[in-house]
Amino acid sequence: MTTGHLRRAAIVVHPAYTVADIDRRLFGSFVEHLGRGVYGGIFDPHHPLSDGNGFRRDVLDLVQELGVTTVRYPGGNFVSAYDWRDGVGPRAERPTRLDPAWHSVETNAFGLDEFVAWCRAAHVEPMLAVNLGTAGIRSALQQLEYANHPSGTTLSDERRANGADEPHDITLWCLGNEMDGPWQIGHMDAIAYGKLAAATGAAMRAIDPRLELVVCGSSNDRMDTFATWEREVLTQTIDLVDYISCHQYFRNDGDLDAFLASGVAMDRFIDTVSATIAHVKAATGSTRDVAISFDEWNVWDYVAHDEIAARGLAWDTAPALLEDRYTVADAVVVGDMLISLLNHSDVVRAASLAQLVNVIGPIVAPEEGDAWRQTTFWPFADARVAAGRTALRVAVEADGCTSAIGAGEPVPVVAAAAAWDERTGKLSVFLVNRSIDAPTTVRVDLSAFVGVALVAARTLTHDDPLAGNTDDQPNRVAPAELPAAVVDGVLELLAPAVSWCVVHLMVDVHGR
Ligand code: AHR
């Protein structure tokens, strides 16, 4: 769509100016017992494409193509009323329960052991959340003993009897979920939660000292308690935890300009939490490095509660909830959020796109037919190559575009990140054009690199920024080749309006 005047962006990237090595865990995702995320999503024993474990093979294929590295489970809000013991043991003996978080019936046909088996099949690292809403320390300790202790205790031998002879060896654990949110079952104030998280974490470490613990930060940066919550919780836990979580969902409420500037809000969120970590370290004298686990992030239209209300008092098993269909604009915002994560990879060391399949997911698993990719699949799959590389500082000098973010000040029309591997010479530049009506000429000065050659460039865009994929047209929106060139060490391209762009380059590291 080109109705406005051409914009300009000048970018400089230099191999000597780095942010940090990019942790693989930045490319995690999230599967919750919610709607058709588990049942009908990753697990569907009756589907013709499922394997002997009931895992949908078409979904497994797309999960690997997406490149997900970790998967957080089993919630989300669900975890705060969940008893993990209901989901282990012979399936026929597992209880059926009400899930008050999503007003659904939980059959418990899928639980901890199935999740770990699925993670192995998907080649992803499990990230487990314990219930600190209604269960507490004892349940967390028993779950850990069941999962990680090799053998010789009742719980570890129970796991072995259930078919998992080897310990699950799960090292990444979340101490509850969104405990600051009044909607959370068992919600508590920051001091109470901080004390519970500290006591739970210390006891869990006594069982397994390898654990990496994530304490709950704020559910979003619009919470009344935002920043105070982080300060109070970290004051209780800083010497014990490895991460504090951030959660953030953006939505297009009709103001496309503002929506496309969401990455700026994400930058500010991360900067504020990062400053709060620094404040608590200074105030307590702690020397421990606590990172951010941005373990729920995405675009989401938040219609869940309307959907539940529309179903009245019905209690259904795996009802279709939060099945957002994503547009090109949504994918550009997802790309912008990825750029924000990459540019903060010194402090954000883990992240989870929420969620993975059917439920606000980049993958849709229809009841009949093959799984397919939403628009948001593409920026994630493109950016995933950055895992293990080094994020470079990206200096962007760009025209502004209007936005209602903050006081309505203009934001740069382009956001960008770069990932570099000095051993192989692989260099990738990721960028979004936030303009709703005009392309932007982008010049990326790479002259500090020796012998830069273009490998491939592609973009995700469409004449209609609200276009998306559907069951009938699963490939309506897909990446296309983007004309680009490297001239005298400068990468030149024209980024279409409302677009995600990725450019892969090769630097001659052997000839230097
Ligand atoms: O991802 C959907 C929900 O959003 C999660 O259950 C909850 O943690 C958050 O509010």
mmCIF file of N, CA and C in Angstrom, residues 72-73 75 79 127-132 171-177 193 200 204 212-216 245 247 293 295:
data_model
loop_
_atom_site.group_PDB
_atom_site.id
_atom_site.type_symbol
_atom_site.label_atom_id
_atom_site.label_comp_id
_atom_site.label_asym_id
_atom_site.label_seq_id
_atom_site.Cartn_x
_atom_site.Cartn_y
_atom_site.Cartn_z
ATOM 1 N N ARG A 72 7.246 -23.694 27.534
ATOM 2 C CA ARG A 72 6.735 -23.507 28.904
ATOM 3 C C ARG A 72 5.393 -24.240 29.024
ATOM 4 N N TYR A 73 5.123 -24.822 30.200
ATOM 5 C CA TYR A 73 3.966 -25.697 30.372
ATOM 6 C C TYR A 73 3.710 -25.852 31.868
ATOM 7 N N GLY A 75 0.875 -23.937 32.238
ATOM 8 C CA GLY A 75 0.199 -22.640 32.195
ATOM 9 C C GLY A 75 1.199 -21.620 32.651
ATOM 10 N N VAL A 79 -2.328 -23.176 35.527
ATOM 11 C CA VAL A 79 -1.480 -23.862 36.508
ATOM 12 C C VAL A 79 -1.909 -23.569 37.940
ATOM 13 N N MET A 127 10.103 -26.360 30.046
ATOM 14 C CA MET A 127 10.154 -25.306 31.070
ATOM 15 C C MET A 127 8.869 -25.454 31.867
ATOM 16 N N LEU A 128 8.990 -25.808 33.120
ATOM 17 C CA LEU A 128 7.800 -26.217 33.880
ATOM 18 C C LEU A 128 7.400 -25.144 34.887
ATOM 19 N N ALA A 129 6.101 -24.872 34.971
ATOM 20 C CA ALA A 129 5.594 -23.939 35.987
ATOM 21 C C ALA A 129 4.941 -24.736 37.109
ATOM 22 N N VAL A 130 5.227 -24.338 38.363
ATOM 23 C CA VAL A 130 4.573 -24.983 39.505
ATOM 24 C C VAL A 130 3.405 -24.109 39.958
ATOM 25 N N ASN A 131 2.470 -24.757 40.647
ATOM 26 C CA ASN A 131 1.261 -24.081 41.116
ATOM 27 C C ASN A 131 1.536 -23.422 42.467
ATOM 28 N N LEU A 132 1.651 -22.091 42.464
ATOM 29 C CA LEU A 132 1.785 -21.387 43.746
ATOM 30 C C LEU A 132 0.491 -20.649 44.094
ATOM 31 N N THR A 171 15.413 -28.458 34.166
ATOM 32 C CA THR A 171 16.164 -27.511 35.006
ATOM 33 C C THR A 171 15.510 -26.128 35.081
ATOM 34 N N LEU A 172 14.631 -25.811 34.143
ATOM 35 C CA LEU A 172 14.055 -24.464 34.093
ATOM 36 C C LEU A 172 12.635 -24.483 34.672
ATOM 37 N N TRP A 173 12.432 -23.808 35.832
ATOM 38 C CA TRP A 173 11.152 -23.882 36.551
ATOM 39 C C TRP A 173 10.635 -22.486 36.867
ATOM 40 N N CYS A 174 9.334 -22.290 36.627
ATOM 41 C CA CYS A 174 8.672 -21.013 36.942
ATOM 42 C C CYS A 174 7.953 -21.148 38.282
ATOM 43 N N LEU A 175 8.173 -20.162 39.153
ATOM 44 C CA LEU A 175 7.555 -20.187 40.478
ATOM 45 C C LEU A 175 6.178 -19.520 40.388
ATOM 46 N N GLY A 176 5.210 -20.276 39.838
ATOM 47 C CA GLY A 176 3.848 -19.752 39.687
ATOM 48 C C GLY A 176 3.682 -18.986 38.390
ATOM 49 N N ASN A 177 2.516 -18.372 38.246
ATOM 50 C CA ASN A 177 2.195 -17.612 37.037
ATOM 51 C C ASN A 177 1.405 -16.363 37.393
ATOM 52 N N TYR A 193 3.751 -12.970 47.966
ATOM 53 C CA TYR A 193 4.242 -13.825 46.881
ATOM 54 C C TYR A 193 5.769 -13.955 46.944
ATOM 55 N N THR A 200 9.765 -21.489 48.399
ATOM 56 C CA THR A 200 9.603 -22.600 47.461
ATOM 57 C C THR A 200 10.899 -22.837 46.688
ATOM 58 N N MET A 204 13.218 -26.166 46.670
ATOM 59 C CA MET A 204 13.433 -26.903 45.410
ATOM 60 C C MET A 204 14.932 -27.052 45.129
ATOM 61 N N GLU A 212 17.211 -23.690 37.540
ATOM 62 C CA GLU A 212 17.185 -22.275 37.170
ATOM 63 C C GLU A 212 15.750 -21.807 37.382
ATOM 64 N N LEU A 213 15.600 -20.809 38.249
ATOM 65 C CA LEU A 213 14.270 -20.440 38.718
ATOM 66 C C LEU A 213 13.818 -19.099 38.147
ATOM 67 N N VAL A 214 12.538 -19.065 37.779
ATOM 68 C CA VAL A 214 11.929 -17.841 37.243
ATOM 69 C C VAL A 214 10.881 -17.363 38.232
ATOM 70 N N VAL A 215 11.060 -16.152 38.767
ATOM 71 C CA VAL A 215 10.070 -15.604 39.678
ATOM 72 C C VAL A 215 9.112 -14.714 38.869
ATOM 73 N N CYS A 216 7.857 -14.633 39.304
ATOM 74 C CA CYS A 216 6.854 -13.866 38.539
ATOM 75 C C CYS A 216 7.091 -12.371 38.645
ATOM 76 N N SER A 245 10.113 -12.785 35.377
ATOM 77 C CA SER A 245 9.344 -12.851 34.127
ATOM 78 C C SER A 245 8.764 -11.494 33.750
ATOM 79 N N HIS A 247 5.493 -10.339 30.993
ATOM 80 C CA HIS A 247 4.448 -10.776 30.061
ATOM 81 C C HIS A 247 3.901 -9.535 29.360
ATOM 82 N N SER A 293 13.077 -13.279 31.887
ATOM 83 C CA SER A 293 12.455 -14.316 31.066
ATOM 84 C C SER A 293 11.151 -13.709 30.556
ATOM 85 N N ASP A 295 8.422 -14.525 29.284
ATOM 86 C CA ASP A 295 7.863 -15.835 28.951
ATOM 87 C C ASP A 295 6.396 -15.855 28.554
#
